[in-house]
């Protein structure tokens, strides 16, 4: 009886191990990140189907200190700092308070939302690609995002092997009323400083 029980337990454990998908696990780990743990500079291009693309520069020091600079088309700069959202119409010379925020609560909600969405991750695929003369890992999967409206997405990350840094990400999104693709090119920005309005 003990042998039968032991054999059954062994088969159960090995069966679960066989069902594990290292590629999906890697995608989930990348998706659940709120940031990359260091200052970064991102060039983000968003293209809605049937419309010209727009490009922003996103500078990130921390969850509570970041800035968005619309570059194409140009527009007001937006700064998040010390639980306040600011806007500048003169390229950062002066800042006007837009509203107060709860950065900690927002981060907690973002984590909770990501955990909910992560339950829908499927069709993961992993490979490699030459990116600017460097071989990087490519990790992709389908995911349903249910905040605000339900969208079906294919997210793809390009990850540097040496340090696990996401150097590029592409988010293909399909919603009931639109389709869009966002492409992010990301680099480390050590020593990055941003405005700190009083």
PDB file of C-alpha atoms in Angstrom:
ATOM      1  CA  UNK A   1       0.000   0.000   0.000  1.00  0.00           C
ATOM      2  CA  UNK A   2       2.807   2.380   0.910  1.00  0.00           C
ATOM      3  CA  UNK A   3       4.535   1.591  -2.390  1.00  0.00           C
ATOM      4  CA  UNK A   4       1.357   2.346  -4.334  1.00  0.00           C
ATOM      5  CA  UNK A   5       0.888   5.628  -2.453  1.00  0.00           C
ATOM      6  CA  UNK A   6       4.518   6.616  -3.005  1.00  0.00           C
ATOM      7  CA  UNK A   7       4.259   5.794  -6.699  1.00  0.00           C
ATOM      8  CA  UNK A   8       1.062   7.822  -7.007  1.00  0.00           C
ATOM      9  CA  UNK A   9       2.642  10.838  -5.287  1.00  0.00           C
ATOM     10  CA  UNK A  10       5.722  10.554  -7.496  1.00  0.00           C
ATOM     11  CA  UNK A  11       3.611  10.450 -10.660  1.00  0.00           C
ATOM     12  CA  UNK A  12       1.615  13.468  -9.456  1.00  0.00           C
ATOM     13  CA  UNK A  13       4.734  15.540  -8.821  1.00  0.00           C
ATOM     14  CA  UNK A  14       6.472  14.525 -12.055  1.00  0.00           C
ATOM     15  CA  UNK A  15       3.251  15.131 -13.966  1.00  0.00           C
ATOM     16  CA  UNK A  16       3.088  18.695 -12.623  1.00  0.00           C
ATOM     17  CA  UNK A  17       6.746  19.214 -13.509  1.00  0.00           C
ATOM     18  CA  UNK A  18       6.037  17.998 -17.031  1.00  0.00           C
ATOM     19  CA  UNK A  19       3.222  20.551 -17.337  1.00  0.00           C
ATOM     20  CA  UNK A  20       5.499  23.426 -16.330  1.00  0.00           C
ATOM     21  CA  UNK A  21       6.421  25.722 -19.227  1.00  0.00           C
ATOM     22  CA  UNK A  22       9.757  27.493 -18.657  1.00  0.00           C
ATOM     23  CA  UNK A  23       9.037  29.863 -21.548  1.00  0.00           C
ATOM     24  CA  UNK A  24       5.668  30.910 -20.114  1.00  0.00           C
ATOM     25  CA  UNK A  25       7.265  31.272 -16.680  1.00  0.00           C
ATOM     26  CA  UNK A  26       9.911  33.579 -18.170  1.00  0.00           C
ATOM     27  CA  UNK A  27       7.268  35.652 -19.930  1.00  0.00           C
ATOM     28  CA  UNK A  28       5.236  35.928 -16.715  1.00  0.00           C
ATOM     29  CA  UNK A  29       8.306  37.098 -14.793  1.00  0.00           C
ATOM     30  CA  UNK A  30       8.981  39.805 -17.389  1.00  0.00           C
ATOM     31  CA  UNK A  31       5.331  40.887 -17.574  1.00  0.00           C
ATOM     32  CA  UNK A  32       4.949  41.252 -13.803  1.00  0.00           C
ATOM     33  CA  UNK A  33       7.803  43.775 -13.533  1.00  0.00           C
ATOM     34  CA  UNK A  34       6.607  47.297 -12.779  1.00  0.00           C
ATOM     35  CA  UNK A  35       9.997  48.697 -13.794  1.00  0.00           C
ATOM     36  CA  UNK A  36      13.537  47.440 -14.338  1.00  0.00           C
ATOM     37  CA  UNK A  37      14.904  48.560 -10.985  1.00  0.00           C
ATOM     38  CA  UNK A  38      17.071  51.365 -12.356  1.00  0.00           C
ATOM     39  CA  UNK A  39      16.715  54.693 -14.209  1.00  0.00           C
ATOM     40  CA  UNK A  40      15.747  54.167 -17.843  1.00  0.00           C
ATOM     41  CA  UNK A  41      15.121  56.109 -21.028  1.00  0.00           C
ATOM     42  CA  UNK A  42      12.471  54.749 -23.384  1.00  0.00           C
ATOM     43  CA  UNK A  43      11.474  55.839 -26.886  1.00  0.00           C
ATOM     44  CA  UNK A  44       7.870  54.689 -27.312  1.00  0.00           C
ATOM     45  CA  UNK A  45       6.075  54.742 -30.664  1.00  0.00           C
ATOM     46  CA  UNK A  46       2.333  54.058 -30.725  1.00  0.00           C
ATOM     47  CA  UNK A  47       0.503  53.378 -33.989  1.00  0.00           C
ATOM     48  CA  UNK A  48      -3.274  52.994 -34.159  1.00  0.00           C
ATOM     49  CA  UNK A  49      -4.422  51.137 -37.256  1.00  0.00           C
ATOM     50  CA  UNK A  50      -5.353  53.717 -39.878  1.00  0.00           C
ATOM     51  CA  UNK A  51      -3.692  56.660 -38.097  1.00  0.00           C
ATOM     52  CA  UNK A  52      -0.174  58.165 -38.140  1.00  0.00           C
ATOM     53  CA  UNK A  53       2.115  57.020 -35.310  1.00  0.00           C
ATOM     54  CA  UNK A  54       3.033  59.154 -32.302  1.00  0.00           C
ATOM     55  CA  UNK A  55       6.316  59.054 -30.395  1.00  0.00           C
ATOM     56  CA  UNK A  56       7.130  59.875 -26.768  1.00  0.00           C
ATOM     57  CA  UNK A  57      10.322  59.873 -24.749  1.00  0.00           C
ATOM     58  CA  UNK A  58       9.729  58.387 -21.312  1.00  0.00           C
ATOM     59  CA  UNK A  59      12.330  59.054 -18.601  1.00  0.00           C
ATOM     60  CA  UNK A  60      12.016  56.988 -15.442  1.00  0.00           C
ATOM     61  CA  UNK A  61      13.931  57.374 -12.179  1.00  0.00           C
ATOM     62  CA  UNK A  62      11.432  55.651  -9.866  1.00  0.00           C
ATOM     63  CA  UNK A  63       7.721  54.853  -9.514  1.00  0.00           C
ATOM     64  CA  UNK A  64       7.304  58.364  -8.087  1.00  0.00           C
ATOM     65  CA  UNK A  65       9.651  60.327 -10.365  1.00  0.00           C
ATOM     66  CA  UNK A  66       9.240  60.131 -14.136  1.00  0.00           C
ATOM     67  CA  UNK A  67       8.646  62.350 -17.142  1.00  0.00           C
ATOM     68  CA  UNK A  68       6.975  61.970 -20.538  1.00  0.00           C
ATOM     69  CA  UNK A  69       8.074  64.172 -23.447  1.00  0.00           C
ATOM     70  CA  UNK A  70       5.878  63.934 -26.572  1.00  0.00           C
ATOM     71  CA  UNK A  71       8.214  64.313 -29.545  1.00  0.00           C
ATOM     72  CA  UNK A  72       6.056  63.512 -32.578  1.00  0.00           C
ATOM     73  CA  UNK A  73       3.759  65.315 -32.532  1.00  0.00           C
ATOM     74  CA  UNK A  74       5.187  67.667 -29.909  1.00  0.00           C
ATOM     75  CA  UNK A  75       3.028  68.408 -26.890  1.00  0.00           C
ATOM     76  CA  UNK A  76       3.098  69.415 -23.219  1.00  0.00           C
ATOM     77  CA  UNK A  77       5.595  67.597 -21.033  1.00  0.00           C
ATOM     78  CA  UNK A  78       4.197  65.580 -18.123  1.00  0.00           C
ATOM     79  CA  UNK A  79       6.067  64.981 -14.854  1.00  0.00           C
ATOM     80  CA  UNK A  80       5.195  62.729 -11.937  1.00  0.00           C
ATOM     81  CA  UNK A  81       6.993  63.632  -8.721  1.00  0.00           C
ATOM     82  CA  UNK A  82       6.335  63.205  -5.000  1.00  0.00           C
ATOM     83  CA  UNK A  83       2.686  62.125  -5.432  1.00  0.00           C
ATOM     84  CA  UNK A  84       1.867  65.063  -7.739  1.00  0.00           C
ATOM     85  CA  UNK A  85       1.327  65.161 -11.509  1.00  0.00           C
ATOM     86  CA  UNK A  86       2.652  68.296 -13.262  1.00  0.00           C
ATOM     87  CA  UNK A  87       2.491  69.636 -16.813  1.00  0.00           C
ATOM     88  CA  UNK A  88       4.772  72.025 -18.678  1.00  0.00           C
ATOM     89  CA  UNK A  89       3.959  73.924 -21.874  1.00  0.00           C
ATOM     90  CA  UNK A  90       7.437  75.462 -22.174  1.00  0.00           C
ATOM     91  CA  UNK A  91       9.675  72.388 -22.330  1.00  0.00           C
ATOM     92  CA  UNK A  92      10.233  72.129 -18.602  1.00  0.00           C
ATOM     93  CA  UNK A  93      11.032  75.750 -17.782  1.00  0.00           C
ATOM     94  CA  UNK A  94       7.919  76.009 -15.586  1.00  0.00           C
ATOM     95  CA  UNK A  95       5.549  73.422 -14.160  1.00  0.00           C
ATOM     96  CA  UNK A  96       1.855  73.608 -13.309  1.00  0.00           C
ATOM     97  CA  UNK A  97       0.283  71.192 -10.839  1.00  0.00           C
ATOM     98  CA  UNK A  98      -2.400  69.065 -12.509  1.00  0.00           C
ATOM     99  CA  UNK A  99      -3.504  66.859  -9.611  1.00  0.00           C
ATOM    100  CA  UNK A 100      -2.338  64.908  -6.610  1.00  0.00           C
ATOM    101  CA  UNK A 101      -1.739  61.161  -6.861  1.00  0.00           C
ATOM    102  CA  UNK A 102      -1.375  58.194  -4.551  1.00  0.00           C
ATOM    103  CA  UNK A 103       1.738  56.634  -6.037  1.00  0.00           C
ATOM    104  CA  UNK A 104       1.954  53.786  -3.531  1.00  0.00           C
ATOM    105  CA  UNK A 105      -1.702  52.838  -3.984  1.00  0.00           C
ATOM    106  CA  UNK A 106      -1.368  53.114  -7.763  1.00  0.00           C
ATOM    107  CA  UNK A 107       1.620  50.757  -7.706  1.00  0.00           C
ATOM    108  CA  UNK A 108      -0.285  48.275  -5.534  1.00  0.00           C
ATOM    109  CA  UNK A 109      -3.235  48.376  -7.933  1.00  0.00           C
ATOM    110  CA  UNK A 110      -0.929  47.936 -10.933  1.00  0.00           C
ATOM    111  CA  UNK A 111       0.584  44.839  -9.290  1.00  0.00           C
ATOM    112  CA  UNK A 112      -2.868  43.413  -8.523  1.00  0.00           C
ATOM    113  CA  UNK A 113      -4.056  44.089 -12.085  1.00  0.00           C
ATOM    114  CA  UNK A 114      -0.980  42.434 -13.549  1.00  0.00           C
ATOM    115  CA  UNK A 115      -1.496  39.356 -11.371  1.00  0.00           C
ATOM    116  CA  UNK A 116      -5.090  39.118 -12.617  1.00  0.00           C
ATOM    117  CA  UNK A 117      -4.036  39.484 -16.248  1.00  0.00           C
ATOM    118  CA  UNK A 118      -1.186  36.990 -15.808  1.00  0.00           C
ATOM    119  CA  UNK A 119      -3.733  34.221 -15.269  1.00  0.00           C
ATOM    120  CA  UNK A 120      -4.626  34.533 -18.976  1.00  0.00           C
ATOM    121  CA  UNK A 121      -1.085  34.163 -20.365  1.00  0.00           C
ATOM    122  CA  UNK A 122      -0.975  31.572 -23.139  1.00  0.00           C
ATOM    123  CA  UNK A 123       0.783  30.587 -26.388  1.00  0.00           C
ATOM    124  CA  UNK A 124       4.219  31.531 -25.070  1.00  0.00           C
ATOM    125  CA  UNK A 125       7.125  31.327 -27.514  1.00  0.00           C
ATOM    126  CA  UNK A 126      10.828  31.813 -26.854  1.00  0.00           C
ATOM    127  CA  UNK A 127      13.714  32.241 -29.251  1.00  0.00           C
ATOM    128  CA  UNK A 128      16.657  34.472 -30.012  1.00  0.00           C
ATOM    129  CA  UNK A 129      17.414  37.276 -32.424  1.00  0.00           C
ATOM    130  CA  UNK A 130      20.292  39.465 -33.502  1.00  0.00           C
ATOM    131  CA  UNK A 131      19.568  42.996 -32.311  1.00  0.00           C
ATOM    132  CA  UNK A 132      22.184  45.555 -33.255  1.00  0.00           C
ATOM    133  CA  UNK A 133      24.900  42.933 -33.488  1.00  0.00           C
ATOM    134  CA  UNK A 134      24.025  41.328 -30.150  1.00  0.00           C
ATOM    135  CA  UNK A 135      22.141  38.060 -29.681  1.00  0.00           C
ATOM    136  CA  UNK A 136      19.201  38.603 -27.333  1.00  0.00           C
ATOM    137  CA  UNK A 137      16.429  36.366 -26.051  1.00  0.00           C
ATOM    138  CA  UNK A 138      12.952  36.955 -27.494  1.00  0.00           C
ATOM    139  CA  UNK A 139      10.028  36.057 -25.230  1.00  0.00           C
ATOM    140  CA  UNK A 140       6.408  36.439 -26.377  1.00  0.00           C
ATOM    141  CA  UNK A 141       2.912  35.389 -25.351  1.00  0.00           C
ATOM    142  CA  UNK A 142      -0.766  36.209 -25.723  1.00  0.00           C
ATOM    143  CA  UNK A 143      -2.498  37.880 -22.774  1.00  0.00           C
ATOM    144  CA  UNK A 144      -5.957  39.264 -22.054  1.00  0.00           C
ATOM    145  CA  UNK A 145      -6.006  42.636 -20.313  1.00  0.00           C
ATOM    146  CA  UNK A 146      -9.285  43.349 -18.547  1.00  0.00           C
ATOM    147  CA  UNK A 147      -8.805  46.786 -16.958  1.00  0.00           C
ATOM    148  CA  UNK A 148     -10.978  49.536 -18.425  1.00  0.00           C
ATOM    149  CA  UNK A 149     -11.961  47.464 -21.448  1.00  0.00           C
ATOM    150  CA  UNK A 150     -11.114  43.910 -22.423  1.00  0.00           C
ATOM    151  CA  UNK A 151      -8.320  43.705 -24.986  1.00  0.00           C
ATOM    152  CA  UNK A 152      -6.492  40.789 -26.555  1.00  0.00           C
ATOM    153  CA  UNK A 153      -2.746  41.280 -26.780  1.00  0.00           C
ATOM    154  CA  UNK A 154       0.470  39.784 -28.047  1.00  0.00           C
ATOM    155  CA  UNK A 155       3.409  41.063 -25.990  1.00  0.00           C
ATOM    156  CA  UNK A 156       7.009  40.473 -27.089  1.00  0.00           C
ATOM    157  CA  UNK A 157      10.135  41.249 -25.062  1.00  0.00           C
ATOM    158  CA  UNK A 158      13.753  41.369 -26.279  1.00  0.00           C
ATOM    159  CA  UNK A 159      15.978  40.593 -23.293  1.00  0.00           C
ATOM    160  CA  UNK A 160      19.753  41.067 -23.041  1.00  0.00           C
ATOM    161  CA  UNK A 161      21.334  37.842 -21.877  1.00  0.00           C
ATOM    162  CA  UNK A 162      24.124  39.342 -19.798  1.00  0.00           C
ATOM    163  CA  UNK A 163      21.922  41.184 -17.296  1.00  0.00           C
ATOM    164  CA  UNK A 164      18.290  40.300 -18.091  1.00  0.00           C
ATOM    165  CA  UNK A 165      17.536  43.892 -19.150  1.00  0.00           C
ATOM    166  CA  UNK A 166      14.562  44.395 -21.486  1.00  0.00           C
ATOM    167  CA  UNK A 167      16.006  46.406 -24.370  1.00  0.00           C
ATOM    168  CA  UNK A 168      12.898  46.365 -26.550  1.00  0.00           C
ATOM    169  CA  UNK A 169       9.220  45.552 -26.159  1.00  0.00           C
ATOM    170  CA  UNK A 170       6.351  45.401 -28.650  1.00  0.00           C
ATOM    171  CA  UNK A 171       2.709  45.378 -27.525  1.00  0.00           C
ATOM    172  CA  UNK A 172       0.141  44.427 -30.186  1.00  0.00           C
ATOM    173  CA  UNK A 173      -3.369  45.201 -28.926  1.00  0.00           C
ATOM    174  CA  UNK A 174      -6.782  44.360 -30.370  1.00  0.00           C
ATOM    175  CA  UNK A 175      -9.891  45.923 -28.840  1.00  0.00           C
ATOM    176  CA  UNK A 176     -13.513  45.922 -30.012  1.00  0.00           C
ATOM    177  CA  UNK A 177     -13.105  49.351 -31.627  1.00  0.00           C
ATOM    178  CA  UNK A 178      -9.399  49.662 -32.496  1.00  0.00           C
ATOM    179  CA  UNK A 179      -6.068  47.960 -33.097  1.00  0.00           C
ATOM    180  CA  UNK A 180      -2.713  49.411 -32.113  1.00  0.00           C
ATOM    181  CA  UNK A 181       0.950  48.556 -31.759  1.00  0.00           C
ATOM    182  CA  UNK A 182       3.301  50.155 -29.236  1.00  0.00           C
ATOM    183  CA  UNK A 183       7.040  49.691 -29.696  1.00  0.00           C
ATOM    184  CA  UNK A 184       9.443  50.608 -26.894  1.00  0.00           C
ATOM    185  CA  UNK A 185      13.218  50.868 -27.267  1.00  0.00           C
ATOM    186  CA  UNK A 186      14.740  50.982 -23.790  1.00  0.00           C
ATOM    187  CA  UNK A 187      18.179  51.825 -22.441  1.00  0.00           C
ATOM    188  CA  UNK A 188      19.708  52.205 -19.014  1.00  0.00           C
ATOM    189  CA  UNK A 189      20.132  55.806 -17.885  1.00  0.00           C
ATOM    190  CA  UNK A 190      22.488  55.855 -14.893  1.00  0.00           C
ATOM    191  CA  UNK A 191      22.728  59.270 -13.283  1.00  0.00           C
ATOM    192  CA  UNK A 192      19.446  60.424 -14.840  1.00  0.00           C
ATOM    193  CA  UNK A 193      18.061  63.511 -13.104  1.00  0.00           C
ATOM    194  CA  UNK A 194      14.606  64.978 -13.602  1.00  0.00           C
ATOM    195  CA  UNK A 195      12.970  68.240 -12.523  1.00  0.00           C
ATOM    196  CA  UNK A 196      11.729  68.343  -8.926  1.00  0.00           C
ATOM    197  CA  UNK A 197       9.153  71.142  -8.589  1.00  0.00           C
ATOM    198  CA  UNK A 198       8.551  72.547  -5.105  1.00  0.00           C
TER     199      UNK A 198
END
